Coordinates of C-alpha atoms and ligand atoms in Angstrom, one line a residue:
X860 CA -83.9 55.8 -14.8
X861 CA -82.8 52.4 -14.3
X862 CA -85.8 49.2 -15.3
X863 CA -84.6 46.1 -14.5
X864 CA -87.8 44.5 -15.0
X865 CA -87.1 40.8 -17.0
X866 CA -91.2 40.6 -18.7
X867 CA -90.7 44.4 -20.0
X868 CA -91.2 44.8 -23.6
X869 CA -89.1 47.3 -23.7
X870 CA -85.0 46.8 -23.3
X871 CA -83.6 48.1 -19.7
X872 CA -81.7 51.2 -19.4
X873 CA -78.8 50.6 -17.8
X874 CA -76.3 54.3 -16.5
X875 CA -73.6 54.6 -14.3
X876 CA -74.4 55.0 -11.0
X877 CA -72.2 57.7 -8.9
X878 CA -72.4 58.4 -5.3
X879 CA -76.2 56.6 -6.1
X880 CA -76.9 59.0 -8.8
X881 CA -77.2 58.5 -12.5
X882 CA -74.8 59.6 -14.7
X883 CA -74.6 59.5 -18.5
X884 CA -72.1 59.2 -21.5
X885 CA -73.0 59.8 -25.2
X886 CA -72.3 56.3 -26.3
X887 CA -74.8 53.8 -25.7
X888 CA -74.4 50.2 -26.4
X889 CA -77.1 47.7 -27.5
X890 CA -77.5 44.0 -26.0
X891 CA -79.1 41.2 -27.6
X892 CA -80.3 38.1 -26.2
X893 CA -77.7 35.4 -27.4
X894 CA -80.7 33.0 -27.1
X895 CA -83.0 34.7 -29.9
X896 CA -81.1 38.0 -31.1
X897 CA -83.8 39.8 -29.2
X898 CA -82.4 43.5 -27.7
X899 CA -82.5 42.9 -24.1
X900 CA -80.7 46.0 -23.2
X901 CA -79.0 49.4 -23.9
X902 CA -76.5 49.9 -21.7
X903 CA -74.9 53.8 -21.4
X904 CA -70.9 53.5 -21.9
X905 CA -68.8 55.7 -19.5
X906 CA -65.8 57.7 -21.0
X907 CA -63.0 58.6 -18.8
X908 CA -64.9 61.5 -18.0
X909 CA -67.8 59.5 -15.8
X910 CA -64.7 57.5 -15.0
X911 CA -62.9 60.1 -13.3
X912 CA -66.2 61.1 -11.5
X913 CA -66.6 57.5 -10.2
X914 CA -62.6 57.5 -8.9
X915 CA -63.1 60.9 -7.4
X916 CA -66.3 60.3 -5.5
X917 CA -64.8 56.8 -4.3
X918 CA -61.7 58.4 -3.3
X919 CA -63.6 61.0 -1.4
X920 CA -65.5 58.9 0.4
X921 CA -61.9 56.7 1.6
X922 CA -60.3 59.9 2.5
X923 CA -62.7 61.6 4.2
X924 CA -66.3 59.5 5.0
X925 CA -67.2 57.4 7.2
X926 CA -67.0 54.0 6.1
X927 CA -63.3 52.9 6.5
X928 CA -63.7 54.4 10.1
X929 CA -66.3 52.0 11.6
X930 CA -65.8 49.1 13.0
X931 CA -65.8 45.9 10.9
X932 CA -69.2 44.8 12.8
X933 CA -70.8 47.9 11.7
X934 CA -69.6 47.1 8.1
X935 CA -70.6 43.7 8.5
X936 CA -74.0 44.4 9.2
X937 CA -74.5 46.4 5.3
X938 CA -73.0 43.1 4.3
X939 CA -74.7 40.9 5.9
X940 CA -78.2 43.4 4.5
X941 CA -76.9 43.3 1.4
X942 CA -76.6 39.7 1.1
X943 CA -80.3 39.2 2.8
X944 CA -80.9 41.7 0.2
X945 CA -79.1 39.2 -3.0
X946 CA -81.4 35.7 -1.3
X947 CA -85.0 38.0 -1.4
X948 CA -84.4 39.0 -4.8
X949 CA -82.3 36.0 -6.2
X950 CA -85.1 35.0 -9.0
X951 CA -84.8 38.7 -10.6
X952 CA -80.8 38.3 -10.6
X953 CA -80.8 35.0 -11.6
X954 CA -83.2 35.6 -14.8
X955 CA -80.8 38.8 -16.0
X956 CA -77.7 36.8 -15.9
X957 CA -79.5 33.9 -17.6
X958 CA -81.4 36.5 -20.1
X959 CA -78.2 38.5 -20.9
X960 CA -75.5 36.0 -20.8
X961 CA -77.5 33.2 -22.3
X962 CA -76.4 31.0 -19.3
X963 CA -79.0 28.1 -18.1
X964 CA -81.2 29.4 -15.7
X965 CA -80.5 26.6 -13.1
X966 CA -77.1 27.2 -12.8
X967 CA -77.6 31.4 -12.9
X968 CA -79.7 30.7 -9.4
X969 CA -76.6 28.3 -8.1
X970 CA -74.4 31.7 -9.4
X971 CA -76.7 33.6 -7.3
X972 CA -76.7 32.0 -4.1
X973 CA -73.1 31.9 -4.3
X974 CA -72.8 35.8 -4.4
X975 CA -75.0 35.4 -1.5
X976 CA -72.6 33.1 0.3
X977 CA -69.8 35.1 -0.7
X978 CA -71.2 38.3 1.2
X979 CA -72.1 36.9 4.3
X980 CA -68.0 35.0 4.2
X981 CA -66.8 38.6 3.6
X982 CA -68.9 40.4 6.1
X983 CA -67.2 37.5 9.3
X984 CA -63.7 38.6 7.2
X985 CA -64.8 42.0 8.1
X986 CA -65.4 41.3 11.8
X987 CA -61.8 39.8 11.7
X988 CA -60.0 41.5 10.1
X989 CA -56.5 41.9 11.7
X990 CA -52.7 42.7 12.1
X991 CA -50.4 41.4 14.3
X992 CA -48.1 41.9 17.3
X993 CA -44.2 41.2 17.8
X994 CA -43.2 41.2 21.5
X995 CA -40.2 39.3 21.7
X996 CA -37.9 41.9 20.2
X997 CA -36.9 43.2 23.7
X998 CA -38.6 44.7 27.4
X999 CA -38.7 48.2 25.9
X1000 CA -39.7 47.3 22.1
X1001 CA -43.6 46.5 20.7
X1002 CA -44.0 45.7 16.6
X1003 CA -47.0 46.6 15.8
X1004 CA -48.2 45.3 12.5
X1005 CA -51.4 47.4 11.5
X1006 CA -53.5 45.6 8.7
X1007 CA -55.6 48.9 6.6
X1008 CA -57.8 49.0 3.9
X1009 CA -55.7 49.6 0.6
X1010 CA -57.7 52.3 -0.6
X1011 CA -59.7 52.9 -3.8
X1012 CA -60.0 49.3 -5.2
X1013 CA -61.4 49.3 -9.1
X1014 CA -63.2 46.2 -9.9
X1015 CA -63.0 44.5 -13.5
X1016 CA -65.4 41.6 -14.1
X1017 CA -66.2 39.5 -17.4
X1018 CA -69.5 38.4 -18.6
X1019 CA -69.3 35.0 -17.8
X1020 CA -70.6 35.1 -14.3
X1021 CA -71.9 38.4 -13.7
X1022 CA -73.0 38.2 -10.3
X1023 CA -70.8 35.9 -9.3
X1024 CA -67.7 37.6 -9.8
X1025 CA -68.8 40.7 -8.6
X1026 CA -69.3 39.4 -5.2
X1027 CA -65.9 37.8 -5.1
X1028 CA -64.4 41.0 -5.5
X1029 CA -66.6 43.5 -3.9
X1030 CA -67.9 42.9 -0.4
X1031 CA -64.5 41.4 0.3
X1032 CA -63.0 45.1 -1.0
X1033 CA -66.0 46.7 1.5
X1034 CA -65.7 44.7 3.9
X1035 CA -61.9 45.5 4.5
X1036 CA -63.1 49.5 4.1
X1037 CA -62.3 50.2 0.6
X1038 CA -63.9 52.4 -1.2
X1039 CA -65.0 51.0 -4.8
X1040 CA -65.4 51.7 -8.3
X1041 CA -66.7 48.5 -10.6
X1042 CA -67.0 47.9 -14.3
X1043 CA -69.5 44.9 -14.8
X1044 CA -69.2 43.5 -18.7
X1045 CA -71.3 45.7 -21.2
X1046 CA -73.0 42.4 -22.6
X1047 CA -74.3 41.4 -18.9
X1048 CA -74.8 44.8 -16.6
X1049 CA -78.1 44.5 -15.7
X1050 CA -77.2 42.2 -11.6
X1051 CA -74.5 44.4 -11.5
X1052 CA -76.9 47.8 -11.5
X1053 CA -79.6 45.8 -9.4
X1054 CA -76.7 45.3 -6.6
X1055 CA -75.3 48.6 -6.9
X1056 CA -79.3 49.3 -5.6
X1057 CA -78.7 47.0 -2.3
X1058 CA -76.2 48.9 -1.0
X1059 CA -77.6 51.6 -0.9
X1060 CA -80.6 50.3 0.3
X1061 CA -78.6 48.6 2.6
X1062 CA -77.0 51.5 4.1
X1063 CA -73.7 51.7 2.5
X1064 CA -72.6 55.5 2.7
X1065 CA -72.6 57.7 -0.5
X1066 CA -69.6 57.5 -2.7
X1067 CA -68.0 54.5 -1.1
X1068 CA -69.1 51.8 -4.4
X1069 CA -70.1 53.7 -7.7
X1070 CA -70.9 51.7 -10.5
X1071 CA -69.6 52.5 -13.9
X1072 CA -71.0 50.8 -16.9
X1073 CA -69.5 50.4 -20.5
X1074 CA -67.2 48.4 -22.2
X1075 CA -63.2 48.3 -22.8
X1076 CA -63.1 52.4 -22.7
X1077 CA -64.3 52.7 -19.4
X1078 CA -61.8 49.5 -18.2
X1079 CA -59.1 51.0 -19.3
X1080 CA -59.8 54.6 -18.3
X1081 CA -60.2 53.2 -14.3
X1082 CA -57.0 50.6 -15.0
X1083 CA -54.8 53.6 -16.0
X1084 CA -56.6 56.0 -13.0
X1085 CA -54.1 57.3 -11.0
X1086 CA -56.4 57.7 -7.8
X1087 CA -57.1 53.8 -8.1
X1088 CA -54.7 51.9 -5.6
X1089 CA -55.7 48.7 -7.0
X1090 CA -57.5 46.9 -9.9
X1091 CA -58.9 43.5 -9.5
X1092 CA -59.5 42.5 -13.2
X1093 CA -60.9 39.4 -14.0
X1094 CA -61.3 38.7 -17.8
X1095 CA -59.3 37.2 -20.2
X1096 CA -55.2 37.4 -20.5
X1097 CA -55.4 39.3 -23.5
X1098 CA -57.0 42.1 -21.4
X1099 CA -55.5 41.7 -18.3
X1100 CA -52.1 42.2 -20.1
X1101 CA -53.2 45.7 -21.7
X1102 CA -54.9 46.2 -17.8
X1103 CA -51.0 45.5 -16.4
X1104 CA -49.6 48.1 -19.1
X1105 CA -52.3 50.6 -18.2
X1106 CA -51.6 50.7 -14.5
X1107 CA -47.5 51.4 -15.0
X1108 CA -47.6 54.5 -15.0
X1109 CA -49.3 55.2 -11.7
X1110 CA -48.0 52.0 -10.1
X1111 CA -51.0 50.8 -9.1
X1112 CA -51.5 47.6 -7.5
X1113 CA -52.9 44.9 -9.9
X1114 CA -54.5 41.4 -9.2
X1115 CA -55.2 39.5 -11.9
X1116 CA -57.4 36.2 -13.0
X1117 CA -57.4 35.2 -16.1
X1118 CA -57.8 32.3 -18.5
X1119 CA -57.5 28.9 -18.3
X1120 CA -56.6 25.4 -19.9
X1121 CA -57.8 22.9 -17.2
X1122 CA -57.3 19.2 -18.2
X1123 CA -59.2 16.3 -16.2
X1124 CA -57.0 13.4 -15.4
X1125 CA -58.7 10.1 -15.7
X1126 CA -56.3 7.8 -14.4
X1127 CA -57.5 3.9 -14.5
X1128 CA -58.3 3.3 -10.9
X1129 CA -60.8 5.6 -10.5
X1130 CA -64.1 5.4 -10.0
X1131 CA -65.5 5.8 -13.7
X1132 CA -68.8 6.2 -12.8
X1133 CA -67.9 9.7 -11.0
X1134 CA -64.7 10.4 -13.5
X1135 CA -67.5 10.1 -16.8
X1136 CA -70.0 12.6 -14.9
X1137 CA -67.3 14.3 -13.5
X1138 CA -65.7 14.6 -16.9
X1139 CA -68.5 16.0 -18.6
X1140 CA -69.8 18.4 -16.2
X1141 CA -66.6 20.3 -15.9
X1142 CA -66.2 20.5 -19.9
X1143 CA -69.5 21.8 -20.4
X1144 CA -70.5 23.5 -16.9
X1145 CA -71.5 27.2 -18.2
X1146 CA -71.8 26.1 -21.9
X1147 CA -67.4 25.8 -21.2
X1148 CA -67.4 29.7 -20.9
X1149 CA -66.1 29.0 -17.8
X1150 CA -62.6 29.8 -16.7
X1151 CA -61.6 26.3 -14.5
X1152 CA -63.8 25.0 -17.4
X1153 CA -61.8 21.2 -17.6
X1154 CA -61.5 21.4 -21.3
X1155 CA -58.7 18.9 -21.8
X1156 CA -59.3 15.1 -20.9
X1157 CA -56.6 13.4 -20.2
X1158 CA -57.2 9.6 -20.1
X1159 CA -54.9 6.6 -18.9
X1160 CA -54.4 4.8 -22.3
X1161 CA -55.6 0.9 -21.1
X1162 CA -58.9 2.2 -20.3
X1163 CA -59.0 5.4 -22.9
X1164 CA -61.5 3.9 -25.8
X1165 CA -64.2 2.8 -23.4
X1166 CA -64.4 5.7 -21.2
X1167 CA -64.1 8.2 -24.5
X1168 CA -66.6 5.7 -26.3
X1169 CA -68.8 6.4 -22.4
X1170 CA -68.5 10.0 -22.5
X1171 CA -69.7 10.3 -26.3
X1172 CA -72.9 8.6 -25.8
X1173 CA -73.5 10.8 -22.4
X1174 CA -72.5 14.0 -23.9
X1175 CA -75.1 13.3 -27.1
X1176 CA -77.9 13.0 -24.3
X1177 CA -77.1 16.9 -22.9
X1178 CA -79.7 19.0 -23.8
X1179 CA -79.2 21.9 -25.4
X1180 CA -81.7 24.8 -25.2
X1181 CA -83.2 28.2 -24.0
X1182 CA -81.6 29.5 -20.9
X1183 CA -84.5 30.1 -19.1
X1184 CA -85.9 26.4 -19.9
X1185 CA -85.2 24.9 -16.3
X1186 CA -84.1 21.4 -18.0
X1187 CA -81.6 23.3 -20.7
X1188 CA -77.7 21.9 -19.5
X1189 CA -75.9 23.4 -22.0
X1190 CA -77.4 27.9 -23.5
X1191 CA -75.9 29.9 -26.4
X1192 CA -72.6 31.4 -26.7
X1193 CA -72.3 34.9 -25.6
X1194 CA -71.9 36.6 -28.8
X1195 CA -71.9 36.3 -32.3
X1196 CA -68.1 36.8 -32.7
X1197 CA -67.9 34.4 -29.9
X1198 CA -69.8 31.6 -31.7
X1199 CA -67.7 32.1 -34.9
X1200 CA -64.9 32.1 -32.6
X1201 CA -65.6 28.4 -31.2
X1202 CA -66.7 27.1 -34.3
X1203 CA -63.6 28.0 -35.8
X1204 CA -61.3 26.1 -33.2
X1205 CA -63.8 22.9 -34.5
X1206 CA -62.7 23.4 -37.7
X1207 CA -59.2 23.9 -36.7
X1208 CA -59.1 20.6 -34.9
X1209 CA -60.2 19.2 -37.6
X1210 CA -57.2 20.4 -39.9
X1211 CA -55.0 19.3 -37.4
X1212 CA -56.2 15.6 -37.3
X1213 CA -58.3 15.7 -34.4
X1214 CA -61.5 12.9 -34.8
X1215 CA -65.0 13.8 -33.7
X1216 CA -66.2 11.7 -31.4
X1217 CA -69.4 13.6 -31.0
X1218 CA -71.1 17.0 -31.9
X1219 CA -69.0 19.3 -34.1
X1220 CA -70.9 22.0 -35.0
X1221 CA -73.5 24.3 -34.5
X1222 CA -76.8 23.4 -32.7
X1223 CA -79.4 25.4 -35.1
X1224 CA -82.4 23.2 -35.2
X1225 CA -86.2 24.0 -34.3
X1226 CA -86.3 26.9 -31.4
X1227 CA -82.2 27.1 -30.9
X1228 CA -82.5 28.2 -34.9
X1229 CA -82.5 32.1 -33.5
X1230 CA -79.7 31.9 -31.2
X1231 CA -76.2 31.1 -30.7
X1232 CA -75.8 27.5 -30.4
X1233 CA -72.8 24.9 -30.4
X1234 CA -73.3 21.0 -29.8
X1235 CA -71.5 19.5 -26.8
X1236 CA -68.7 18.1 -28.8
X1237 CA -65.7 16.0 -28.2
X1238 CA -62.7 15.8 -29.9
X1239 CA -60.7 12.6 -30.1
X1240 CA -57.3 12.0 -31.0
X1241 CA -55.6 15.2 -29.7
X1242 CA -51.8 15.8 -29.6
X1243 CA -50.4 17.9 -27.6
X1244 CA -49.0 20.5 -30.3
X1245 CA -52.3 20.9 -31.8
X1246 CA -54.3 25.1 -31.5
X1247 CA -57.3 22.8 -29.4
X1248 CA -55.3 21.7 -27.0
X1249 CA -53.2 25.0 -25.9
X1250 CA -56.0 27.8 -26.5
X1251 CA -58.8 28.4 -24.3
X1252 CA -61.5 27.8 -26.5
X1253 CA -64.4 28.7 -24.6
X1254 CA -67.0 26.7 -25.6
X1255 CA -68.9 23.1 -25.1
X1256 CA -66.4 21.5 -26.0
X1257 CA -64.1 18.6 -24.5
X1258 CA -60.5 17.5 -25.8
X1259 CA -58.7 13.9 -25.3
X1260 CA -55.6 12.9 -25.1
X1261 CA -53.6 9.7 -23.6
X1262 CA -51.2 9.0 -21.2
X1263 CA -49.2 6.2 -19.7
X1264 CA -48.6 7.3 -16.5
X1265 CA -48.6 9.4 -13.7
X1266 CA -45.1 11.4 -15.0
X1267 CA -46.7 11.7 -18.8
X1268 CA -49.9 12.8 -17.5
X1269 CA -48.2 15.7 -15.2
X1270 CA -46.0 16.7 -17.9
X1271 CA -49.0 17.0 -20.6
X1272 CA -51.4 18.7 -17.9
X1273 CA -48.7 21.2 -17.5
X1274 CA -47.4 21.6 -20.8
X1275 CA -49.9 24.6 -21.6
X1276 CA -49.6 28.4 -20.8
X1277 CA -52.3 28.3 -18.1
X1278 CA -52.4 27.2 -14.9
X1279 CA -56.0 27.8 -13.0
X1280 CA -57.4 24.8 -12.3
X1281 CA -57.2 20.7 -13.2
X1282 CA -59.1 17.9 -11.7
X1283 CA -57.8 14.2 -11.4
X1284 CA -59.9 11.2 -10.6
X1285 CA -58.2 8.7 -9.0
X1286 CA -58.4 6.6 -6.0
X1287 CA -55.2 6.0 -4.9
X1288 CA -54.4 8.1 -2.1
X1289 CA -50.3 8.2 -2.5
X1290 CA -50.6 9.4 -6.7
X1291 CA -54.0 12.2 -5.8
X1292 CA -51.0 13.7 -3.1
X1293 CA -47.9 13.3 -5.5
X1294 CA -50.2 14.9 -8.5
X1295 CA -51.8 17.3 -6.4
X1296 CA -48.2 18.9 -5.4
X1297 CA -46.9 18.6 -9.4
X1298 CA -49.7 20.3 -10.7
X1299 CA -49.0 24.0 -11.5
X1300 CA -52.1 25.3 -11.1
X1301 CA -54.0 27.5 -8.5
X1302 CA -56.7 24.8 -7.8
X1303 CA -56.8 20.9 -8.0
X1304 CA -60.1 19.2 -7.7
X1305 CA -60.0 15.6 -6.8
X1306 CA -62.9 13.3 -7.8
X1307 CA -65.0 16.5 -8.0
X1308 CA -64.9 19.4 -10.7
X1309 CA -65.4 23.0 -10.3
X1310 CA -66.2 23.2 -6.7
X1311 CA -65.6 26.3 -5.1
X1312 CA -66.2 27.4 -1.6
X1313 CA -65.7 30.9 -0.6
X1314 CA -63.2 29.9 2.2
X1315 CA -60.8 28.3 -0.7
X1316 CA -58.6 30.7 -2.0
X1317 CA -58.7 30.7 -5.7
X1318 CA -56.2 32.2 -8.3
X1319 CA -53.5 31.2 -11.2
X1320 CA -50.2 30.2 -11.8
X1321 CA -48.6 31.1 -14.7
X1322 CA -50.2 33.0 -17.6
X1323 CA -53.9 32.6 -15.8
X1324 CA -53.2 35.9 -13.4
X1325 CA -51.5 36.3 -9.9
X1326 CA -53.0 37.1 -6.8
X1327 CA -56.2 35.6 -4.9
X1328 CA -59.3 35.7 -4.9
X1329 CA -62.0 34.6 -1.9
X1330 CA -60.9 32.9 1.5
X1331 CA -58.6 34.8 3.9
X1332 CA -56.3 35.7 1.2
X1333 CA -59.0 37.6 -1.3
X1334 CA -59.7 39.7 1.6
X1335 CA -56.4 40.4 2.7
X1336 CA -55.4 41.5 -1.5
X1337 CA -57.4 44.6 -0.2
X1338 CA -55.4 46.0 2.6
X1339 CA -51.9 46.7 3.0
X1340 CA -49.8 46.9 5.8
X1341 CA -48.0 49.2 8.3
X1342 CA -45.2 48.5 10.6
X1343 CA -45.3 50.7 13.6
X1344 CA -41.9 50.1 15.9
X1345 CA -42.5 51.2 19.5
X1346 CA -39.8 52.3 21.7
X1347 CA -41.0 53.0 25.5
X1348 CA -38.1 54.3 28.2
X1349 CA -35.7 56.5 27.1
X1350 CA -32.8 55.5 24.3
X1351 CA -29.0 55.3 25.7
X1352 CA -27.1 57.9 23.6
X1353 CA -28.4 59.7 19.9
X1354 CA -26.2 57.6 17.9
X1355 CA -27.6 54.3 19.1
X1356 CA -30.7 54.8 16.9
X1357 CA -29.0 54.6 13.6
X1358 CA -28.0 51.3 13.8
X1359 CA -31.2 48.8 13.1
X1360 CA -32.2 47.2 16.6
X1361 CA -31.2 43.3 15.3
X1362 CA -27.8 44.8 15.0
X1363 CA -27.9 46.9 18.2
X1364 CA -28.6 44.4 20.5
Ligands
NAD2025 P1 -62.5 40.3 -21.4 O1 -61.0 40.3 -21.1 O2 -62.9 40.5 -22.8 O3 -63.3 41.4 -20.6 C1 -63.3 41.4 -19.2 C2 -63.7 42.7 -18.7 O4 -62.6 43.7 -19.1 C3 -65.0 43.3 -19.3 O5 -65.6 44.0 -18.2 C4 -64.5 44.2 -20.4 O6 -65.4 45.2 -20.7 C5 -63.2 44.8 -19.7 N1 -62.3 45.3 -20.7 C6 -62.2 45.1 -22.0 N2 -61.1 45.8 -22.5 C7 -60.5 46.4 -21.5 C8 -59.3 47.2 -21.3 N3 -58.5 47.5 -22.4 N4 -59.0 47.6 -20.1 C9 -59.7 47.2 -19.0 N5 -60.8 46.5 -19.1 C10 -61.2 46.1 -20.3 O7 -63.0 38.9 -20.9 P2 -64.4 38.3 -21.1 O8 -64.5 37.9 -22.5 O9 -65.4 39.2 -20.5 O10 -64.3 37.0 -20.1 C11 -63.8 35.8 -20.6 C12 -62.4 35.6 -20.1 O11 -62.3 35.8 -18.7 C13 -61.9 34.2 -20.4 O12 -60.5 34.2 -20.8 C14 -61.9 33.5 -19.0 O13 -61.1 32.5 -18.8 C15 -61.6 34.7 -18.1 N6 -62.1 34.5 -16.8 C16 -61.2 34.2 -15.8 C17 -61.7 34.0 -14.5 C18 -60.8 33.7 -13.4 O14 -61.2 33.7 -12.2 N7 -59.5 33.5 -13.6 C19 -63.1 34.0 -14.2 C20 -63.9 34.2 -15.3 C21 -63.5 34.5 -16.6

């Protein structure tokens, strides 16, 4: 029995849910609230056993049920319930991720609405959805290009969005008529089992989206499935390498996002006003467990000690606090091993000769004593061989470096291993273009940070992952296509097909 229920005393059971019915594995694993150590949940952890079930009933559903058969308005329309479904019960969804994940509460309900969004854009994807035509290869030739679903898709998704995620991947995987088997994170299940609910109270057909819960064990038994034709994994590169070694043996398909190292360019004509908010809310946006979190400033060097000297005061004035505290900006780390994690990289900054310009260490005073807490910190004086500015650190807190100009600040920008986002702030129209273009990264954001509508395709360069995810591209990572060459009239002579048309003619 699932509860999902955020007043019970009690924690929520979360299981695996195949073709809508329960199904169990030995191991259970406990969550705590990374707020105030209180067990929130006890989520069941598939082996490859409930795995296997999960593939098997998805790939039963593809082969032979109805869904990839209707028409995409008919699969549109459990969309379009679904996401009715998301809006009605957005509260309930947004207090689990916020409970579980220790995110701010405010920003859970933006998450929410997002998935929302993102599976009414995928349900008018699915009413598009199309191939193409060639009619100009001769009188008696038609190419038909047929655009199909690409099968059983297996959905990976990280903690740090719960929701969120999800709906990048999986109404834009329904909508083209895959069938689906997802893996939400084991520290944040609990939106993840309440949408599994929607669709079938939306009407999706048996089998076609089973939900398995757990941790790395049941990823890596679905990544190395040989009945998946391909995993979406979004999590960090660590993972998504051993998800790309998992999958070589069956050849399946893999699309990956992964880290990031984002770095805000400050160049000095911008407008500082914007670039100082702008700065600050894409360092700590998600306490910084946020993959385009823009973790690196860097700052032209005339104007670098003012706007650094700007940000610090700011950043001391974020509050830190209890997720579900509607004026709390900046929640707990996710875990314990996380925390120590984070506050390790402050210390390693240190060694390195990195100044702090504010923050530093934990936040542990009065009610944040319980939880998992890091001050909003910035660190000053960062060169670019130092661990803080090449590793994704994860956390609230900001790097700064200098630059002189537009060619120093490119070349820094890009000198890490990621490539999934950067912002610049700038107000000269000829250098945003010319920087745009040199970045190499998936997105640039220009005098904004972290915006992300779900027309925009989004992915990495480099070690941040390969394929897209959301606008016409995200939908199209879940179909493949088939050539169909048409010959009407009758050929001259046998031996005129072996030659390939172009050359025949
Ligand atoms: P993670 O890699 O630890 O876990 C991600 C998911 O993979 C979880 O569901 C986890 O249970 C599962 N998993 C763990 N081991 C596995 C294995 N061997 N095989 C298959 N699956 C396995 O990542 P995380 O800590 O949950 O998330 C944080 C990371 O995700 C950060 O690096 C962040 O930058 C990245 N991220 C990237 C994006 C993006 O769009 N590029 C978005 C959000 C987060």
């Amino acid at each position: 029995m699932t509860t999902t229920s955020t007043t019970t005393k009690q924690p929520r059971q979360y299981t695996s849910l195949i073709a809508g019915q329960p199904r169990t594995a030995s191991r259970a694993i406990s969550r705590y609230a990374p707020s105030n150590g209180v067990k929130v949940a006890e989520v069941n952890a598939a082996d490859s056993n409930v795995v296997d079930a999960a593939v098997k009933a998805a790939r039963r559903a593809f082969d032979e049920g109805p869904w990839p058969r209707m028409t995409g308005f008919e699969r549109a329309a459990v969309l379009s319930r679904v996401a009715d479904l998301i809006d009605a019960h957005a509260e309930e969804l947004a207090m689990l991720d916020a409970e579980e994940g220790g995110k701010p509460l405010k920003l859970a309900r933006g998450d929410i609405g997002g998935a929302a969004m993102l599976t009414r854009y995928a349900a008018a994807l699915a009413v598009e959805m199309r191939g193409d035509t060639f009619t100009n290869s001769g009188p008696d030739f038609t190419g038909l290009v047929l655009r199909e679903p690409i099968g059983v898709a297996g959905l990976i998704v990280p903690w740090n969005f719960p929701a969120l995620i999800l709906c990048q991947k999986l109404p834009f995987a329904l909508g083209a008529g895959c069938a689906v088997v997802a893996k939400p994170s084991e520290l944040t299940t609990g939106s993840a089992v309440r949408i599994t609910e929607f669709y079938v109270e939306a009407g999706l057909p048996e089998g076609v989206f089973n939900l398995v819960t757990g941790d790395g064990e049941a990823g890596g038994a679905l990544a190395e499935h040989a009945g998946i034709d391909l995993i979406s994994f979004t999590g960090s590169t660590a993972t998504g390498r051993r998800v790309v070694e998992a999958s070589k043996q069956s050849l399946t398909k893999v699309h990956l996002e992964l880290g990031g190292k984002a770095a805000s360019l400050v160049f000095a004509d911008a407008d500082l006003d914007d670039a100082a908010d702008g700065v600050l809310f894409g360092a700590y946006f998600n306490c910084g467990e946020c993959c385009v979190s823009q973790s690196r400033l860097l700052v032209q060097d005339s104007i670098a000690a003012e706007f650094v000297a700007r940000l610090a005061d700011a950043s001391a004035r974020i509050k830190v606090g209890q997720p579900l505290d509607d004026t709390t900006d900046v929640g707990p780390m996710i875990h314990d091993g996380h925390l120590a994690k984070v506050l390790g990289y402050l210390d390693t900054g240190a060694k390195e000769g990195a100044r702090v310009a504010v923050g530093g260490s934990r936040a542990n005073a009065g009610d944040l004593a319980s939880g998992l807490y890091v001050q909003p910190t910035i660190l000053d004086s960062v060169t670019t061989d130092m661990t803080v500015f090449n590793e994704e650190i994860f956390g609230p807190v900001l790097t700064v470096t200098t630059f002189t100009d537009a060619a120093d600040a490119i070349a820094k920008a890009n000198a890490v291993q990621y490539g999934l986002s950067n912002s610049m702030w700038s107000k000269n129209i000829d250098r945003v273009l010319n920087v745009s273009k040199a970045l190499k990264s998936g997105t640039v954001y220009v005098n904004t940070a972290i915006d992300a509508p779900p027309n925009m395709p989004f992915g990495g360069y480099k070690a941040s992952g390969y394929g897209r995810e959301m606008g016409q591209a995200g939908f199209d990572e879940y179909t493949t296509l088939k050539s169909v060459n048409i010959r009407t009239g009758r050929r001259a002579g046998t031996f005129a097909i072996t030659a390939p048309r172009a050359v025949r003619r």
